[in-house]
Amino acid sequence: MEKKPPFVRREFPPREMSSTSLALLLVALLLLNTFLYLYLNKFYIASGHAEADPGLCPFGYFKLGTVKNCSPWLSCEAINREVRKLKCVGEGAVKKVFLSEWKENKVVLSQLTNSELKEDFLHGLKMLRALQSKYVVRLLGYCEQQFTILTEYHPLGSLRGLNETLHIPKYKAMNTWHRRLMLAMDYVSVIRYLHSSPLGTFVMCDSNDLDKVLSQYLLTSDFHILVNDLDALPLVNRSAGRLVKCGHRELQGEFVAPEQRWPYGEEVPFEDDLMPPYDEKTDIWKIPDVTNFFLGHVEGSDIVRLHLFDIHAACKKKDPAERPSAQGVLDTYRKVLTLLIREAALPGTREML
């Protein structure tokens, strides 16, 4: 009997296994993409409009912790009667901050310290009231007459302590490239919200160096970011020809955007009246530096930086008009996160396909 050529019997099994593996791989990719879509949409909505936290109460009300009922913002009388100061936990140019207690809940009481800056204090209160959302620290009450603001307490404090927090044994599991990238996405989401808020386009002016930026934001216990200080938040109104200037002093250093620096050279003394105004694209210039801090030096962070190189280069364009919007930066961050999680979940995908 004539035997079949050996290569005929060896040809089909490998081909059949390859087809099965490919089918399983495609199914896995489909499931992973679906998971990533649902997961990312849960936390990051692509819309540039105001995004209210569904857990928030109606305007003028709040709730704390596990309490189901909403309470009205505390008045001067209620703050004086029901809030007890525990200790001073911080002091800036405008206000002093006290860890306090209200009905067995830890809260934060902020009080004006410099009467010359009361307009800044009241502006911050106005912004805090008007911009309540999932991006802004929760307002619990205020007293304009006594220049007092009451807000929710977040024990992890400002972002200046992020790296120290991530080295605490309880939080070491959070010290990964993807969690750090998600914090950067939170930060850009706040900037995006301020640039497209219900009241218009605001510029985050308390941002002349990295440490100052980090001090303006809080880290929540579930590792999200809230903006906490809105004292220096001027409004850009292009249709009315209104741009902004962050303060009345000369700004220097590579952290601030080129248009924020004195443009006439050292031979011309700085004069505030001669300093040209600018728009919200100053915030975009600073995003790469803040994100670089967020990414830190954990395993995988350099790969993230490599994927973000192009968008960060665009953020650093000298011409503000050529920089992307905060929404554009956020969209790119989301794509990079999706791509890197997919590659981490299915290593070797490209080679198999």
mmCIF file of C-alpha atoms in Angstrom:
data_model
loop_
_atom_site.group_PDB
_atom_site.id
_atom_site.type_symbol
_atom_site.label_atom_id
_atom_site.label_comp_id
_atom_site.label_asym_id
_atom_site.label_seq_id
_atom_site.Cartn_x
_atom_site.Cartn_y
_atom_site.Cartn_z
ATOM 1 C CA MET A 1 0.000 0.000 0.000
ATOM 2 C CA GLU A 2 1.335 3.388 -0.953
ATOM 3 C CA LYS A 3 2.025 5.586 2.029
ATOM 4 C CA LYS A 4 0.927 9.192 2.155
ATOM 5 C CA PRO A 5 3.725 11.698 2.168
ATOM 6 C CA PRO A 6 4.712 12.409 5.783
ATOM 7 C CA PHE A 7 4.242 16.174 5.441
ATOM 8 C CA VAL A 8 0.502 15.669 4.693
ATOM 9 C CA ARG A 9 -0.158 14.134 8.108
ATOM 10 C CA ARG A 10 1.825 16.846 9.906
ATOM 11 C CA GLU A 11 0.233 19.810 8.121
ATOM 12 C CA PHE A 12 -3.344 19.947 9.506
ATOM 13 C CA PRO A 13 -3.038 19.597 13.311
ATOM 14 C CA PRO A 14 -0.823 22.682 13.739
ATOM 15 C CA ARG A 15 -3.110 24.707 11.452
ATOM 16 C CA GLU A 16 -6.210 23.637 13.424
ATOM 17 C CA MET A 17 -4.553 24.541 16.749
ATOM 18 C CA SER A 18 -3.481 27.900 15.373
ATOM 19 C CA SER A 19 -7.047 28.717 14.332
ATOM 20 C CA THR A 20 -8.393 27.753 17.749
ATOM 21 C CA SER A 21 -5.780 29.841 19.526
ATOM 22 C CA LEU A 22 -6.519 32.794 17.294
ATOM 23 C CA ALA A 23 -10.249 32.504 17.954
ATOM 24 C CA LEU A 24 -9.682 32.350 21.700
ATOM 25 C CA LEU A 25 -7.353 35.318 21.512
ATOM 26 C CA LEU A 26 -9.893 37.400 19.614
ATOM 27 C CA VAL A 27 -12.599 36.517 22.138
ATOM 28 C CA ALA A 28 -10.264 37.504 24.977
ATOM 29 C CA LEU A 29 -9.480 40.786 23.241
ATOM 30 C CA LEU A 30 -13.173 41.505 22.764
ATOM 31 C CA LEU A 31 -13.924 40.819 26.429
ATOM 32 C CA LEU A 32 -10.960 42.897 27.559
ATOM 33 C CA ASN A 33 -11.961 45.827 25.363
ATOM 34 C CA THR A 34 -15.507 45.671 26.722
ATOM 35 C CA PHE A 35 -14.205 45.618 30.285
ATOM 36 C CA LEU A 36 -11.853 48.528 29.660
ATOM 37 C CA TYR A 37 -14.595 50.571 28.010
ATOM 38 C CA LEU A 38 -16.979 50.072 30.925
ATOM 39 C CA TYR A 39 -14.267 50.531 33.539
ATOM 40 C CA LEU A 40 -12.832 53.738 32.128
ATOM 41 C CA ASN A 41 -16.215 55.261 31.344
ATOM 42 C CA LYS A 42 -17.166 54.724 34.964
ATOM 43 C CA PHE A 43 -14.438 57.108 36.085
ATOM 44 C CA TYR A 44 -13.696 59.352 33.121
ATOM 45 C CA ILE A 45 -16.474 60.826 31.003
ATOM 46 C CA ALA A 46 -15.375 62.335 27.717
ATOM 47 C CA SER A 47 -17.832 65.236 27.842
ATOM 48 C CA GLY A 48 -16.371 68.650 28.532
ATOM 49 C CA HIS A 49 -19.483 69.875 30.358
ATOM 50 C CA ALA A 50 -20.073 70.183 34.076
ATOM 51 C CA GLU A 51 -20.174 66.806 35.758
ATOM 52 C CA ALA A 52 -22.094 66.634 39.017
ATOM 53 C CA ASP A 53 -21.445 63.828 41.442
ATOM 54 C CA PRO A 54 -24.642 61.781 41.700
ATOM 55 C CA GLY A 55 -23.905 61.423 45.409
ATOM 56 C CA LEU A 56 -24.052 65.170 45.920
ATOM 57 C CA CYS A 57 -27.077 66.819 47.512
ATOM 58 C CA PRO A 58 -29.066 69.628 45.879
ATOM 59 C CA PHE A 59 -27.357 73.011 45.726
ATOM 60 C CA GLY A 60 -26.987 74.447 49.221
ATOM 61 C CA TYR A 61 -26.991 71.055 50.959
ATOM 62 C CA PHE A 62 -24.447 68.394 51.905
ATOM 63 C CA LYS A 63 -24.094 64.992 53.511
ATOM 64 C CA LEU A 64 -21.138 63.360 55.241
ATOM 65 C CA GLY A 65 -19.955 59.775 55.439
ATOM 66 C CA THR A 66 -22.704 57.174 55.615
ATOM 67 C CA VAL A 67 -25.446 59.670 56.526
ATOM 68 C CA LYS A 68 -28.282 59.380 53.990
ATOM 69 C CA ASN A 69 -30.053 62.673 54.631
ATOM 70 C CA CYS A 70 -28.818 65.977 53.248
ATOM 71 C CA SER A 71 -28.235 68.926 55.600
ATOM 72 C CA PRO A 72 -28.290 72.598 54.587
ATOM 73 C CA TRP A 73 -24.965 74.400 54.491
ATOM 74 C CA LEU A 74 -24.122 75.513 58.006
ATOM 75 C CA SER A 75 -24.750 79.182 58.772
ATOM 76 C CA CYS A 76 -22.647 81.541 60.901
ATOM 77 C CA GLU A 77 -24.736 80.670 63.935
ATOM 78 C CA ALA A 78 -24.498 76.910 63.356
ATOM 79 C CA ILE A 79 -20.735 77.039 62.780
ATOM 80 C CA ASN A 80 -20.170 79.047 65.971
ATOM 81 C CA ARG A 81 -22.434 76.753 67.978
ATOM 82 C CA GLU A 82 -21.715 73.289 66.554
ATOM 83 C CA VAL A 83 -18.151 73.289 65.183
ATOM 84 C CA ARG A 84 -15.235 72.742 67.558
ATOM 85 C CA LYS A 85 -11.636 73.476 66.554
ATOM 86 C CA LEU A 86 -9.147 70.710 67.305
ATOM 87 C CA LYS A 87 -5.811 71.957 65.979
ATOM 88 C CA CYS A 88 -4.212 74.139 63.319
ATOM 89 C CA VAL A 89 -3.048 72.009 60.382
ATOM 90 C CA GLY A 90 -1.888 74.662 57.933
ATOM 91 C CA GLU A 91 -1.503 78.336 57.144
ATOM 92 C CA GLY A 92 -1.058 80.171 53.856
ATOM 93 C CA ALA A 93 -0.953 83.768 52.708
ATOM 94 C CA VAL A 94 -4.750 84.083 52.796
ATOM 95 C CA LYS A 95 -6.087 81.752 55.483
ATOM 96 C CA LYS A 96 -5.366 79.487 58.427
ATOM 97 C CA VAL A 97 -6.747 75.942 58.383
ATOM 98 C CA PHE A 98 -8.011 74.044 61.427
ATOM 99 C CA LEU A 99 -8.893 70.382 61.802
ATOM 100 C CA SER A 100 -12.276 70.608 63.522
ATOM 101 C CA GLU A 101 -15.238 68.502 64.591
ATOM 102 C CA TRP A 102 -18.936 68.730 63.789
ATOM 103 C CA LYS A 103 -21.357 66.181 65.247
ATOM 104 C CA GLU A 104 -18.547 63.608 65.674
ATOM 105 C CA ASN A 105 -17.377 64.172 62.083
ATOM 106 C CA LYS A 106 -13.933 65.546 61.324
ATOM 107 C CA VAL A 107 -14.214 68.700 59.172
ATOM 108 C CA VAL A 108 -11.924 71.533 58.041
ATOM 109 C CA LEU A 109 -12.437 75.120 59.145
ATOM 110 C CA SER A 110 -10.633 77.836 57.158
ATOM 111 C CA GLN A 111 -10.375 81.401 58.452
ATOM 112 C CA LEU A 112 -8.969 84.566 56.891
ATOM 113 C CA THR A 113 -5.662 85.649 58.417
ATOM 114 C CA ASN A 114 -4.796 88.732 56.349
ATOM 115 C CA SER A 115 -7.521 91.370 56.069
ATOM 116 C CA GLU A 116 -5.787 92.856 53.037
ATOM 117 C CA LEU A 117 -6.585 89.649 51.149
ATOM 118 C CA LYS A 118 -10.262 89.427 52.052
ATOM 119 C CA GLU A 119 -11.266 89.887 48.403
ATOM 120 C CA ASP A 120 -9.231 86.792 47.486
ATOM 121 C CA PHE A 121 -10.859 84.879 50.339
ATOM 122 C CA LEU A 122 -14.377 85.875 49.287
ATOM 123 C CA HIS A 123 -13.610 85.069 45.650
ATOM 124 C CA GLY A 124 -12.457 81.601 46.702
ATOM 125 C CA LEU A 125 -15.700 81.125 48.639
ATOM 126 C CA LYS A 126 -17.754 82.278 45.653
ATOM 127 C CA MET A 127 -15.975 79.795 43.381
ATOM 128 C CA LEU A 128 -16.300 77.005 45.935
ATOM 129 C CA ARG A 129 -20.059 77.546 46.132
ATOM 130 C CA ALA A 130 -20.629 77.872 42.405
ATOM 131 C CA LEU A 131 -18.378 75.028 41.217
ATOM 132 C CA GLN A 132 -19.502 72.253 43.571
ATOM 133 C CA SER A 133 -19.024 68.981 41.677
ATOM 134 C CA LYS A 134 -17.130 65.719 41.927
ATOM 135 C CA TYR A 135 -13.935 67.661 41.150
ATOM 136 C CA VAL A 136 -14.195 70.180 44.002
ATOM 137 C CA VAL A 137 -13.909 69.671 47.760
ATOM 138 C CA ARG A 138 -17.331 69.477 49.388
ATOM 139 C CA LEU A 139 -18.594 72.687 50.975
ATOM 140 C CA LEU A 140 -20.334 72.216 54.344
ATOM 141 C CA GLY A 141 -20.996 75.807 55.345
ATOM 142 C CA TYR A 142 -19.594 79.330 55.498
ATOM 143 C CA CYS A 143 -19.860 82.677 57.266
ATOM 144 C CA GLU A 144 -18.997 85.681 55.110
ATOM 145 C CA GLN A 145 -19.194 88.113 58.021
ATOM 146 C CA GLN A 146 -16.534 86.175 59.939
ATOM 147 C CA PHE A 147 -14.594 85.087 56.820
ATOM 148 C CA THR A 148 -14.984 81.409 57.640
ATOM 149 C CA ILE A 149 -15.388 78.371 55.354
ATOM 150 C CA LEU A 150 -16.222 74.807 56.426
ATOM 151 C CA THR A 151 -15.312 71.919 54.120
ATOM 152 C CA GLU A 152 -15.042 68.129 54.137
ATOM 153 C CA TYR A 153 -11.967 66.589 55.766
ATOM 154 C CA HIS A 154 -9.672 64.276 53.793
ATOM 155 C CA PRO A 155 -7.111 62.583 56.060
ATOM 156 C CA LEU A 156 -4.545 61.941 53.299
ATOM 157 C CA GLY A 157 -4.109 65.685 52.888
ATOM 158 C CA SER A 158 -2.710 67.537 49.900
ATOM 159 C CA LEU A 159 -0.896 66.004 46.951
ATOM 160 C CA ARG A 160 2.417 67.189 48.343
ATOM 161 C CA GLY A 161 2.418 64.079 50.518
ATOM 162 C CA LEU A 162 1.529 61.629 47.737
ATOM 163 C CA ASN A 163 4.847 59.764 47.616
ATOM 164 C CA GLU A 164 5.002 59.457 51.401
ATOM 165 C CA THR A 165 1.430 58.120 51.435
ATOM 166 C CA LEU A 166 2.235 55.517 48.781
ATOM 167 C CA HIS A 167 5.091 54.188 50.914
ATOM 168 C CA ILE A 168 2.812 53.518 53.884
ATOM 169 C CA PRO A 169 2.244 49.726 54.036
ATOM 170 C CA LYS A 170 -1.528 50.203 53.863
ATOM 171 C CA TYR A 171 -1.251 51.958 50.487
ATOM 172 C CA LYS A 172 1.729 50.211 48.874
ATOM 173 C CA ALA A 173 -0.603 48.233 46.617
ATOM 174 C CA MET A 174 -1.636 51.570 45.072
ATOM 175 C CA ASN A 175 1.952 52.409 44.119
ATOM 176 C CA THR A 176 1.715 51.205 40.515
ATOM 177 C CA TRP A 177 2.092 52.909 37.161
ATOM 178 C CA HIS A 178 -1.605 52.515 36.267
ATOM 179 C CA ARG A 179 -2.859 53.947 39.577
ATOM 180 C CA ARG A 180 -0.432 56.841 39.252
ATOM 181 C CA LEU A 181 -1.551 57.458 35.656
ATOM 182 C CA MET A 182 -5.166 57.474 36.840
ATOM 183 C CA LEU A 183 -4.253 60.183 39.369
ATOM 184 C CA ALA A 184 -2.767 62.217 36.521
ATOM 185 C CA MET A 185 -6.033 61.710 34.633
ATOM 186 C CA ASP A 186 -7.928 62.973 37.683
ATOM 187 C CA TYR A 187 -5.749 66.080 37.719
ATOM 188 C CA VAL A 188 -6.316 66.768 34.022
ATOM 189 C CA SER A 189 -10.047 66.141 34.552
ATOM 190 C CA VAL A 190 -10.096 68.940 37.139
ATOM 191 C CA ILE A 191 -8.310 71.288 34.726
ATOM 192 C CA ARG A 192 -10.752 70.288 31.980
ATOM 193 C CA TYR A 193 -13.683 71.036 34.295
ATOM 194 C CA LEU A 194 -12.319 74.471 35.223
ATOM 195 C CA HIS A 195 -11.763 75.286 31.557
ATOM 196 C CA SER A 196 -15.357 74.359 30.650
ATOM 197 C CA SER A 197 -17.235 75.099 33.861
ATOM 198 C CA PRO A 198 -20.868 76.277 34.006
ATOM 199 C CA LEU A 199 -19.552 79.787 34.719
ATOM 200 C CA GLY A 200 -17.000 79.911 31.914
ATOM 201 C CA THR A 201 -13.284 79.286 31.480
ATOM 202 C CA PHE A 202 -11.157 79.657 34.602
ATOM 203 C CA VAL A 203 -7.371 79.668 34.942
ATOM 204 C CA MET A 204 -5.707 77.989 37.928
ATOM 205 C CA CYS A 205 -3.380 80.840 38.904
ATOM 206 C CA ASP A 206 -1.966 79.419 42.158
ATOM 207 C CA SER A 207 0.432 77.329 40.106
ATOM 208 C CA ASN A 208 3.763 79.112 39.790
ATOM 209 C CA ASP A 209 5.771 76.042 40.847
ATOM 210 C CA LEU A 210 5.133 72.341 41.343
ATOM 211 C CA ASP A 211 4.896 72.515 45.122
ATOM 212 C CA LYS A 212 2.293 75.281 44.888
ATOM 213 C CA VAL A 213 0.220 73.258 42.407
ATOM 214 C CA LEU A 214 0.270 70.164 44.610
ATOM 215 C CA SER A 215 -0.822 72.176 47.649
ATOM 216 C CA GLN A 216 -4.039 73.191 45.865
ATOM 217 C CA TYR A 217 -5.349 69.614 45.563
ATOM 218 C CA LEU A 218 -6.446 66.935 48.026
ATOM 219 C CA LEU A 219 -6.022 63.171 47.814
ATOM 220 C CA THR A 220 -9.174 61.321 48.851
ATOM 221 C CA SER A 221 -9.176 58.032 50.769
ATOM 222 C CA ASP A 222 -10.295 56.181 47.607
ATOM 223 C CA PHE A 223 -7.389 57.747 45.668
ATOM 224 C CA HIS A 224 -9.043 60.444 43.642
ATOM 225 C CA ILE A 225 -8.157 64.131 43.402
ATOM 226 C CA LEU A 226 -10.181 67.187 44.416
ATOM 227 C CA VAL A 227 -9.283 70.818 43.929
ATOM 228 C CA ASN A 228 -9.302 72.482 47.323
ATOM 229 C CA ASP A 229 -8.194 76.098 46.895
ATOM 230 C CA LEU A 230 -9.971 78.364 44.418
ATOM 231 C CA ASP A 231 -8.839 81.759 45.715
ATOM 232 C CA ALA A 232 -6.838 82.571 42.562
ATOM 233 C CA LEU A 233 -9.206 81.579 39.776
ATOM 234 C CA PRO A 234 -9.677 84.395 37.227
ATOM 235 C CA LEU A 235 -12.122 84.134 34.329
ATOM 236 C CA VAL A 236 -11.179 84.163 30.644
ATOM 237 C CA ASN A 237 -13.820 85.674 28.356
ATOM 238 C CA ARG A 238 -12.598 85.712 24.778
ATOM 239 C CA SER A 239 -15.838 87.086 23.340
ATOM 240 C CA ALA A 240 -15.471 90.120 25.622
ATOM 241 C CA GLY A 241 -11.736 90.307 24.969
ATOM 242 C CA ARG A 242 -10.927 89.512 28.599
ATOM 243 C CA LEU A 243 -7.728 87.601 29.305
ATOM 244 C CA VAL A 244 -5.988 87.170 32.670
ATOM 245 C CA LYS A 245 -2.768 87.777 34.561
ATOM 246 C CA CYS A 246 -1.797 85.624 37.533
ATOM 247 C CA GLY A 247 -0.948 88.285 40.073
ATOM 248 C CA HIS A 248 0.890 91.570 39.700
ATOM 249 C CA ARG A 249 4.463 90.404 40.210
ATOM 250 C CA GLU A 250 6.994 89.091 37.713
ATOM 251 C CA LEU A 251 6.867 85.318 37.252
ATOM 252 C CA GLN A 252 10.040 83.404 36.470
ATOM 253 C CA GLY A 253 11.245 79.862 35.870
ATOM 254 C CA GLU A 254 10.569 77.095 33.384
ATOM 255 C CA PHE A 255 7.516 75.813 35.255
ATOM 256 C CA VAL A 256 5.362 78.797 34.307
ATOM 257 C CA ALA A 257 4.345 79.155 30.665
ATOM 258 C CA PRO A 258 6.440 81.380 28.340
ATOM 259 C CA GLU A 259 3.591 83.884 27.979
ATOM 260 C CA GLN A 260 3.577 84.346 31.770
ATOM 261 C CA ARG A 261 7.182 85.567 31.772
ATOM 262 C CA TRP A 262 8.288 89.151 31.216
ATOM 263 C CA PRO A 263 8.737 89.432 27.418
ATOM 264 C CA TYR A 264 10.935 92.550 27.200
ATOM 265 C CA GLY A 265 14.227 91.297 28.566
ATOM 266 C CA GLU A 266 16.312 92.178 31.599
ATOM 267 C CA GLU A 267 17.135 95.638 30.278
ATOM 268 C CA VAL A 268 13.496 96.701 30.724
ATOM 269 C CA PRO A 269 12.323 96.753 34.366
ATOM 270 C CA PHE A 270 9.138 94.785 35.040
ATOM 271 C CA GLU A 271 5.928 96.819 35.046
ATOM 272 C CA ASP A 272 2.601 95.128 35.628
ATOM 273 C CA ASP A 273 0.785 97.536 33.298
ATOM 274 C CA LEU A 274 3.069 96.511 30.414
ATOM 275 C CA MET A 275 2.760 92.771 31.023
ATOM 276 C CA PRO A 276 0.541 91.165 28.330
ATOM 277 C CA PRO A 277 -2.381 89.037 29.576
ATOM 278 C CA TYR A 278 -2.904 85.388 28.610
ATOM 279 C CA ASP A 279 -5.473 82.586 28.656
ATOM 280 C CA GLU A 280 -6.093 79.109 30.097
ATOM 281 C CA LYS A 281 -3.411 77.479 27.945
ATOM 282 C CA THR A 282 -0.950 78.336 30.737
ATOM 283 C CA ASP A 283 -2.510 75.414 32.628
ATOM 284 C CA ILE A 284 -1.807 73.093 29.684
ATOM 285 C CA TRP A 285 1.903 74.020 29.688
ATOM 286 C CA LYS A 286 2.222 72.750 33.271
ATOM 287 C CA ILE A 287 0.486 69.380 32.773
ATOM 288 C CA PRO A 288 3.622 67.402 31.724
ATOM 289 C CA ASP A 289 5.539 68.502 34.827
ATOM 290 C CA VAL A 290 2.669 67.646 37.168
ATOM 291 C CA THR A 291 2.109 64.287 35.460
ATOM 292 C CA ASN A 292 5.822 63.518 35.700
ATOM 293 C CA PHE A 293 5.493 63.935 39.461
ATOM 294 C CA PHE A 294 2.459 61.654 39.544
ATOM 295 C CA LEU A 295 4.195 58.897 37.563
ATOM 296 C CA GLY A 296 7.143 58.809 39.933
ATOM 297 C CA HIS A 297 9.758 56.088 39.452
ATOM 298 C CA VAL A 298 7.807 52.871 39.822
ATOM 299 C CA GLU A 299 8.119 49.923 37.455
ATOM 300 C CA GLY A 300 6.466 50.777 34.139
ATOM 301 C CA SER A 301 6.379 54.549 34.618
ATOM 302 C CA ASP A 302 9.064 55.156 31.983
ATOM 303 C CA ILE A 303 7.006 53.190 29.445
ATOM 304 C CA VAL A 304 4.046 55.464 30.248
ATOM 305 C CA ARG A 305 6.243 58.536 29.764
ATOM 306 C CA LEU A 306 7.319 57.204 26.380
ATOM 307 C CA HIS A 307 3.694 56.808 25.262
ATOM 308 C CA LEU A 308 2.878 60.322 26.498
ATOM 309 C CA PHE A 309 5.880 61.935 24.813
ATOM 310 C CA ASP A 310 4.001 63.383 21.829
ATOM 311 C CA ILE A 311 1.071 64.857 23.768
ATOM 312 C CA HIS A 312 3.446 66.344 26.330
ATOM 313 C CA ALA A 313 5.574 67.851 23.579
ATOM 314 C CA ALA A 314 2.399 69.459 22.232
ATOM 315 C CA CYS A 315 1.602 70.830 25.713
ATOM 316 C CA LYS A 316 5.006 72.524 25.686
ATOM 317 C CA LYS A 317 4.491 74.393 22.404
ATOM 318 C CA LYS A 318 5.681 77.965 22.800
ATOM 319 C CA ASP A 319 2.613 79.292 20.995
ATOM 320 C CA PRO A 320 -0.363 78.775 23.349
ATOM 321 C CA ALA A 321 -2.737 78.384 20.403
ATOM 322 C CA GLU A 322 -0.824 75.278 19.284
ATOM 323 C CA ARG A 323 -1.235 73.485 22.609
ATOM 324 C CA PRO A 324 -4.042 70.931 22.954
ATOM 325 C CA SER A 325 -7.097 71.478 25.108
ATOM 326 C CA ALA A 326 -7.368 69.752 28.473
ATOM 327 C CA GLN A 327 -9.989 67.501 26.866
ATOM 328 C CA GLY A 328 -7.473 66.526 24.165
ATOM 329 C CA VAL A 329 -4.856 65.674 26.799
ATOM 330 C CA LEU A 330 -7.382 63.635 28.783
ATOM 331 C CA ASP A 331 -8.472 61.711 25.672
ATOM 332 C CA THR A 332 -4.845 60.791 24.955
ATOM 333 C CA TYR A 333 -4.246 59.700 28.552
ATOM 334 C CA ARG A 334 -7.288 57.436 28.372
ATOM 335 C CA LYS A 335 -6.083 55.856 25.120
ATOM 336 C CA VAL A 336 -2.636 55.233 26.583
ATOM 337 C CA LEU A 337 -4.073 53.682 29.743
ATOM 338 C CA THR A 338 -6.335 51.409 27.687
ATOM 339 C CA LEU A 339 -3.472 50.367 25.416
ATOM 340 C CA LEU A 340 -1.041 49.627 28.235
ATOM 341 C CA ILE A 341 -3.564 47.671 30.311
ATOM 342 C CA ARG A 342 -4.447 45.615 27.236
ATOM 343 C CA GLU A 343 -0.781 44.878 26.526
ATOM 344 C CA ALA A 344 -0.147 44.002 30.174
ATOM 345 C CA ALA A 345 -3.148 41.662 30.217
ATOM 346 C CA LEU A 346 -2.273 39.971 26.929
ATOM 347 C CA PRO A 347 1.522 40.047 26.495
ATOM 348 C CA GLY A 348 2.712 38.917 23.096
ATOM 349 C CA THR A 349 -0.570 39.858 21.405
ATOM 350 C CA ARG A 350 1.132 41.618 18.499
ATOM 351 C CA GLU A 351 3.412 38.662 17.786
ATOM 352 C CA MET A 352 0.501 36.189 17.839
ATOM 353 C CA LEU A 353 -1.517 38.289 15.428
#
